[in-house]
Short mmCIF file of C-alpha atoms and ligand atoms in Angstrom, two decimals:
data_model
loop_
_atom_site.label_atom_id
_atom_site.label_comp_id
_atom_site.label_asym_id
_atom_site.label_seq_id
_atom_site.Cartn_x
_atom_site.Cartn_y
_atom_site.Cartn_z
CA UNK A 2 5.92 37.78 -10.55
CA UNK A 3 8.17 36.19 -7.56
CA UNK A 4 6.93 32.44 -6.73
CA UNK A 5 7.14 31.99 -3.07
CA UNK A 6 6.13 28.37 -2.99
CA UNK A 7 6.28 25.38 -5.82
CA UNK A 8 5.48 22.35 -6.42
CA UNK A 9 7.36 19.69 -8.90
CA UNK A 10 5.59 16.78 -9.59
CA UNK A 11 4.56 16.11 -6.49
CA UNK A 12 2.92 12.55 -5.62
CA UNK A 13 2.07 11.16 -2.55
CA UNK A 14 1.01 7.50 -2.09
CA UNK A 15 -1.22 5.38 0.22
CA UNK A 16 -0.05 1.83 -0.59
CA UNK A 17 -0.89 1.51 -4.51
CA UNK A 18 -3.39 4.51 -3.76
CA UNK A 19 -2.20 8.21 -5.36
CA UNK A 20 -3.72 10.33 -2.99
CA UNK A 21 -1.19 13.37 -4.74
CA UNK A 22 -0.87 12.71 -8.37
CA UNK A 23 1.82 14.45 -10.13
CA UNK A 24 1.02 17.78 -8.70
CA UNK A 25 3.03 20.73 -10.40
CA UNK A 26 1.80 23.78 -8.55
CA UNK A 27 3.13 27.62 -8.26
CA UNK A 28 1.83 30.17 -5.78
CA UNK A 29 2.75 33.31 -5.93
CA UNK A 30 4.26 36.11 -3.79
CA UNK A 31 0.99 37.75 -2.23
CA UNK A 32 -1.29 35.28 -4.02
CA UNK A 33 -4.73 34.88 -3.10
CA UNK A 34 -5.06 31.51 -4.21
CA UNK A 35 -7.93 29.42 -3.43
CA UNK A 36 -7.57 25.17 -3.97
CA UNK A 37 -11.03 23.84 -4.53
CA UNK A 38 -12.04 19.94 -5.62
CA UNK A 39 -14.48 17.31 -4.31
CA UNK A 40 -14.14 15.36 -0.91
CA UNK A 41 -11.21 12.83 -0.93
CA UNK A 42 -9.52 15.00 -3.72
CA UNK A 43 -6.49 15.15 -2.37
CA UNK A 44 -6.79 18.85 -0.61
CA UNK A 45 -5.26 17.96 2.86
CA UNK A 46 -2.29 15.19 1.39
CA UNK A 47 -1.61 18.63 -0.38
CA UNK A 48 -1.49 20.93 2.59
CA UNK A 49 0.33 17.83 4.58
CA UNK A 50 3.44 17.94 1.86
CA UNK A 51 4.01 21.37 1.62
CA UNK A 52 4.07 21.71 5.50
CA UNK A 53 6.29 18.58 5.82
CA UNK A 54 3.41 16.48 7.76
CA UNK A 55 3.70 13.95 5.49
CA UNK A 56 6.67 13.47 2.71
CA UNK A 57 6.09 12.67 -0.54
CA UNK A 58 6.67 9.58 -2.51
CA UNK A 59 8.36 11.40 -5.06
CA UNK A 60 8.58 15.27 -6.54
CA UNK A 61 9.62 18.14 -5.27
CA UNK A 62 8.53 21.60 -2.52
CA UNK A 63 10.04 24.38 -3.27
CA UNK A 64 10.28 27.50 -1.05
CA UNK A 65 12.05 30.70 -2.32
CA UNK A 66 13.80 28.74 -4.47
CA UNK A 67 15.11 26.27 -2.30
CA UNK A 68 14.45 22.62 -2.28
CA UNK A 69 12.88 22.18 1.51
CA UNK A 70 10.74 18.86 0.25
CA UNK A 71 13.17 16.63 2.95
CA UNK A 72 12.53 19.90 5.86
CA UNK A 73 10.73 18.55 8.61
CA UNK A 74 7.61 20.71 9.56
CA UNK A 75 8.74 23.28 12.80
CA UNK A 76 11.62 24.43 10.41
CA UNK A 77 9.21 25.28 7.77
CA UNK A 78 7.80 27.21 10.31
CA UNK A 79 10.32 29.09 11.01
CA UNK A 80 10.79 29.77 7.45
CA UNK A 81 7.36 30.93 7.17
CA UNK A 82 5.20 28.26 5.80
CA UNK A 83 2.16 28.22 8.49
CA UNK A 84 -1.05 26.23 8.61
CA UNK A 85 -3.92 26.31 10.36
CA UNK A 86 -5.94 22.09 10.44
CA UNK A 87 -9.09 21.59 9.54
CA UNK A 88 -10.01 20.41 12.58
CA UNK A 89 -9.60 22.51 16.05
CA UNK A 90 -6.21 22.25 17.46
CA UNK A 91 -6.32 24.48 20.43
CA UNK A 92 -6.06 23.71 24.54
CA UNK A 93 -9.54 23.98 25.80
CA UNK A 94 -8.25 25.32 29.02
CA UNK A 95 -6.24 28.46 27.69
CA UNK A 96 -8.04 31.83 26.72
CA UNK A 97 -7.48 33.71 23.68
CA UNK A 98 -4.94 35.76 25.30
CA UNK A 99 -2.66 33.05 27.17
CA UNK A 100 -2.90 30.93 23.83
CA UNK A 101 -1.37 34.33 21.65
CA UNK A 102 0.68 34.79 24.23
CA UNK A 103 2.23 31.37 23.91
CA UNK A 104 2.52 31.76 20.56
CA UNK A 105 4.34 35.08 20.29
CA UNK A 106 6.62 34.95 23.16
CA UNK A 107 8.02 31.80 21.56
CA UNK A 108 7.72 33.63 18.04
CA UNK A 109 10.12 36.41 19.19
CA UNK A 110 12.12 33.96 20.78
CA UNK A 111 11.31 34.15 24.95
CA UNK A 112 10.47 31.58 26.92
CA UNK A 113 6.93 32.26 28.22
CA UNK A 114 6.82 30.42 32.09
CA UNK A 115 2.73 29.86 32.22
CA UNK A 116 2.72 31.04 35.74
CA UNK A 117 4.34 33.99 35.09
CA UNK A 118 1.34 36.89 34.24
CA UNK A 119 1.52 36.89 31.20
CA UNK A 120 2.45 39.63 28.56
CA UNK A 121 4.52 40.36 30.83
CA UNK A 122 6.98 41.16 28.15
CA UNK A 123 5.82 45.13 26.31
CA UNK A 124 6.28 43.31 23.17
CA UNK A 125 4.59 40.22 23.33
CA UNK A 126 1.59 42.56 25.40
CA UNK A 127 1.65 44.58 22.51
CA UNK A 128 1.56 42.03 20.09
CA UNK A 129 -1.12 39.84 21.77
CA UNK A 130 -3.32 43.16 22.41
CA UNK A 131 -3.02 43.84 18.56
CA UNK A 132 -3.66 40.43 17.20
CA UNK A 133 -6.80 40.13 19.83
CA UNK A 134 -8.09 43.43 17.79
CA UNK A 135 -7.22 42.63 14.63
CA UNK A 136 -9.36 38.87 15.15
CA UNK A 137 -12.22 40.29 16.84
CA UNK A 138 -11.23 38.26 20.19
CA UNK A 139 -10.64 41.23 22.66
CA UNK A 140 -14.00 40.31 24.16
CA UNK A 141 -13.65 36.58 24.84
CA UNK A 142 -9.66 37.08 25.85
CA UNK A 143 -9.92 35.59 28.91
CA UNK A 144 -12.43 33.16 28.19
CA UNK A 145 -11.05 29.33 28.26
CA UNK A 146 -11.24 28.56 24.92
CA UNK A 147 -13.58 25.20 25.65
CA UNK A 148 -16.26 28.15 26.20
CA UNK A 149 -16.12 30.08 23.09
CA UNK A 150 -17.67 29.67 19.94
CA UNK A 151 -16.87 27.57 17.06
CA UNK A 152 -16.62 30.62 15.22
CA UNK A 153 -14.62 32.44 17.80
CA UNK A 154 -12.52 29.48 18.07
CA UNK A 155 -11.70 29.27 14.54
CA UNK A 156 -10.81 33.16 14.60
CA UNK A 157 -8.18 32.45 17.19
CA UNK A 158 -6.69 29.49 14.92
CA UNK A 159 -6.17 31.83 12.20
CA UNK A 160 -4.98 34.63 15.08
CA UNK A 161 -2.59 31.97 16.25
CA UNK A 162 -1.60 31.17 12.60
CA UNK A 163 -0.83 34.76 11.62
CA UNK A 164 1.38 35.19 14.94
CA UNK A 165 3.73 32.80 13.81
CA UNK A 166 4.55 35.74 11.23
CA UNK A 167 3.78 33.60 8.15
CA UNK A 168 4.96 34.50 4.72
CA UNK A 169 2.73 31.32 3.45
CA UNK A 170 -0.26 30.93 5.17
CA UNK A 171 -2.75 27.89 4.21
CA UNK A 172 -5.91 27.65 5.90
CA UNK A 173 -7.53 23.79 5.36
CA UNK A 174 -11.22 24.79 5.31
CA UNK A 175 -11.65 28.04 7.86
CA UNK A 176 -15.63 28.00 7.56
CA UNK A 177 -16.10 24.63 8.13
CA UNK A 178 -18.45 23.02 10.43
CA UNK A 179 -18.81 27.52 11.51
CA UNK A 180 -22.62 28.02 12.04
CA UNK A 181 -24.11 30.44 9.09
CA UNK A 182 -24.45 33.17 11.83
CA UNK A 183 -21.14 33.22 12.53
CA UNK A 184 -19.39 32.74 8.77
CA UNK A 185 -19.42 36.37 7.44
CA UNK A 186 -17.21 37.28 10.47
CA UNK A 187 -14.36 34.71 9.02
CA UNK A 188 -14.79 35.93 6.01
CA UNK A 189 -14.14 39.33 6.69
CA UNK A 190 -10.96 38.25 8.52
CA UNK A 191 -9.98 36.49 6.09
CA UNK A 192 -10.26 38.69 3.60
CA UNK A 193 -8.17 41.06 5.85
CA UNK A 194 -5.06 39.00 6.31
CA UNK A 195 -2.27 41.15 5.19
CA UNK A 196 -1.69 41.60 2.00
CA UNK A 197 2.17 40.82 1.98
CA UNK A 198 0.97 37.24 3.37
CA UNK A 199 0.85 34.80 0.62
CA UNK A 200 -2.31 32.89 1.47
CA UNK A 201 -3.61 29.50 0.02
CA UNK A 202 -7.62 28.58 1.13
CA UNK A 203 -8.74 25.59 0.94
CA UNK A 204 -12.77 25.73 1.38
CA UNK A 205 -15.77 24.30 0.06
CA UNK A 206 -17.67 27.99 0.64
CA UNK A 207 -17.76 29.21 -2.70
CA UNK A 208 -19.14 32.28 -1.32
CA UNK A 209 -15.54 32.66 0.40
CA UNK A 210 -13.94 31.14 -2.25
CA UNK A 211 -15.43 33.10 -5.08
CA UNK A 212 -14.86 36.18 -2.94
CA UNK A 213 -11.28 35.74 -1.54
CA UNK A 214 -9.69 34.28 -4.25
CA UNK A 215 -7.68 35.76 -7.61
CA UNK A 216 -6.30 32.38 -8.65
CA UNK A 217 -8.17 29.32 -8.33
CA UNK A 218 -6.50 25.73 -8.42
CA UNK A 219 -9.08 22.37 -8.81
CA UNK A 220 -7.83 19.27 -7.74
CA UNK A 221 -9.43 16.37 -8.61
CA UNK A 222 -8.35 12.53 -7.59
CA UNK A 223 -4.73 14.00 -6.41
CA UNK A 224 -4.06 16.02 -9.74
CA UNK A 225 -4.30 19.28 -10.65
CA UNK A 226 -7.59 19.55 -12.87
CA UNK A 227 -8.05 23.05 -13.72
CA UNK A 228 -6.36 26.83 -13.18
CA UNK A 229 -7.10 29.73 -13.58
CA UNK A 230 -9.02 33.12 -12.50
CA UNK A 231 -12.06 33.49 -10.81
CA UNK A 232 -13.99 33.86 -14.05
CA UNK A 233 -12.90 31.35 -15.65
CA UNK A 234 -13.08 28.99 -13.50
CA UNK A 235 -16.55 29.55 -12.22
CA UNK A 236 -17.94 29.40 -15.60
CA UNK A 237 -15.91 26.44 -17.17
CA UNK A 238 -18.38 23.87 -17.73
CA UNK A 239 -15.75 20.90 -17.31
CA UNK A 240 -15.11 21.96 -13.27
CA UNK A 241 -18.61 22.39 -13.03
CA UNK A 242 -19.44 18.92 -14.21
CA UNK A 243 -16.92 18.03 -11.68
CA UNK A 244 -17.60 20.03 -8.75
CA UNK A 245 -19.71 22.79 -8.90
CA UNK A 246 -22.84 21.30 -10.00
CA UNK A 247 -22.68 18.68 -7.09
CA UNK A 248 -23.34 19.15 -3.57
CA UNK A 249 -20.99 21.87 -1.96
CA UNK A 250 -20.57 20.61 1.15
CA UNK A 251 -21.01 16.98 1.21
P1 LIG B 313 -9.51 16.25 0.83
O1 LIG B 313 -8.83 17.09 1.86
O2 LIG B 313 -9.45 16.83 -0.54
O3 LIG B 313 -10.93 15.91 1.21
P2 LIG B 313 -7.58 14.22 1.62
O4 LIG B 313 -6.27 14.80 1.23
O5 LIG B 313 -7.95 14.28 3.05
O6 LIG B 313 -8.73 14.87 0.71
O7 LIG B 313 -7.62 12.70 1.16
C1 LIG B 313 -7.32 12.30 -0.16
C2 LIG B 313 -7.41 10.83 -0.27
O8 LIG B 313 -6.30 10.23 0.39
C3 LIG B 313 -8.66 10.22 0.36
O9 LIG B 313 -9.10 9.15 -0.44
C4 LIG B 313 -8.16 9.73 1.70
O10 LIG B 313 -8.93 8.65 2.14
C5 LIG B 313 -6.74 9.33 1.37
N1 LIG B 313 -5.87 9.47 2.53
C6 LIG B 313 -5.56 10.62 3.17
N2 LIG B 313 -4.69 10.42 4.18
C7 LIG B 313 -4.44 9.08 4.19
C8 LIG B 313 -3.62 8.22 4.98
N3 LIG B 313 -2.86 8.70 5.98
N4 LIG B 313 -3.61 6.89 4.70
C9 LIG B 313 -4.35 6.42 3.69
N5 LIG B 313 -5.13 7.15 2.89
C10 LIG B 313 -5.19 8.48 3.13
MG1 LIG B 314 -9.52 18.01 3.67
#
């Protein structure tokens, strides 16, 4: 097995507070790997280091190999490490399509003039018109984003993630805050991402979790707590004492 992206005893602190606590972490190539642990345990610090958001007090990100822990975050980007926040990060006044559009055209390395009509470019068009498909957007394209639904909204995060042409994708909490109506169709998208994109979920729907994942990493007060398979990690009575027997989305 090839490990795409590693961690080396990572730590993170907040003043005299170890938000990431020694974190040694592998994920690899094509993983489905879910990170699970109660709120405040460290999930997002996590995300923050291994997209350069935040560097870490001490330890080590490794990419391919490489040491990229000093990297600042738009050239892990461009070497594939993509997130998508927890909370929405879109422009209210773009649709689906102008948004994707954006994204691509700067992806494939055109700069895309907003008054220009856009797709102009057969590639980006093509690109954009696939993406829209693939995300279930083609019918709120041109719809300013302010007016879709949460759902729909979070569909074009991950839409605007995957266009970035990820090779590491980590999505902080995709179902979150996503009325129940509205959850199974992130679910399925999520479980279609491609499966040469290594993904990493972080989500407190064990429904998605249980259901997406192969690999399952608990972290609990910044340090890795438990690993392991679906199975055994859904039955081991020490992470349920922890986390599953408590509130699941509190
Ligand atoms: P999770 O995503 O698992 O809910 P977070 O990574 O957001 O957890 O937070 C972990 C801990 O670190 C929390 O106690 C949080 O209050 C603290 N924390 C996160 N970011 C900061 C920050 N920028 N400054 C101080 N404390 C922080
Ligand atoms: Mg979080």
């Amino acid at each position: 097995m090839t490990v795409v992206l590693e961690t080396r005893n990572l730590v993170k602190r907040f003043g005299g507070f170890a938000a990431t606590n020694d974190v040694s972490l592998k994920i690899e190539k094509g993983a489905r790997q879910a990170l699970i642990g109660p709120n405040g345990a460290g999930k997002t610090t996590l995300i923050n280091l291994l997209t350069g958001v935040l560097e870490p007090t001490s330890g080590t990100v490794i990419l391919n190999g490489e040491d990229i822990t000093r990297l600042p975050s738009h050239r892990r980007v461009r070497r594939g490490i993509v997130r998508t926040f927890q909370i929405n990060q879109l422009f209210a006044e773009m649709t689906p399509l102008q948004s994707l559009a954006m994204t691509v055209s700067n992806q494939i390395g055109i700069s895309q003039r907003l008054w220009q009509p856009l797709g102009r470019d057969a590639r980006v068009a093509e690109r954009c018109e696939s993406l829209l498909r693939q995300f279930n957007l083609d019918d709120v394209m041109d719809q300013k984003v302010a007016y879709l639904s949460y759902g729909k909204r979070r569909q074009l995060e991950i839409a605007t993630a995957l266009a970035c042409q990820p090779s590491v994708l980590l999505l902080d909490e995709p179902v979150a805050g996503v009325p129940e109506g509205e959850r199974q169709a992130i679910f399925d998208i999520v479980n279609a991402l491609p499966a040469d994109v290594t993904v990493l979920l972080i989500e407190h729907d064990m429904d998605l979790v249980f259901n997406f994942a192969r690999t399952v990493s608990v972290l609990v007060d910044g340090a890795l707590f438990a690993e392991g398979d679906v199975k055994s990690i859904s039955t081991d009575p020490r992470v349920k004492s922890v986390y599953l027997g408590e509130s699941q989305h509190g």
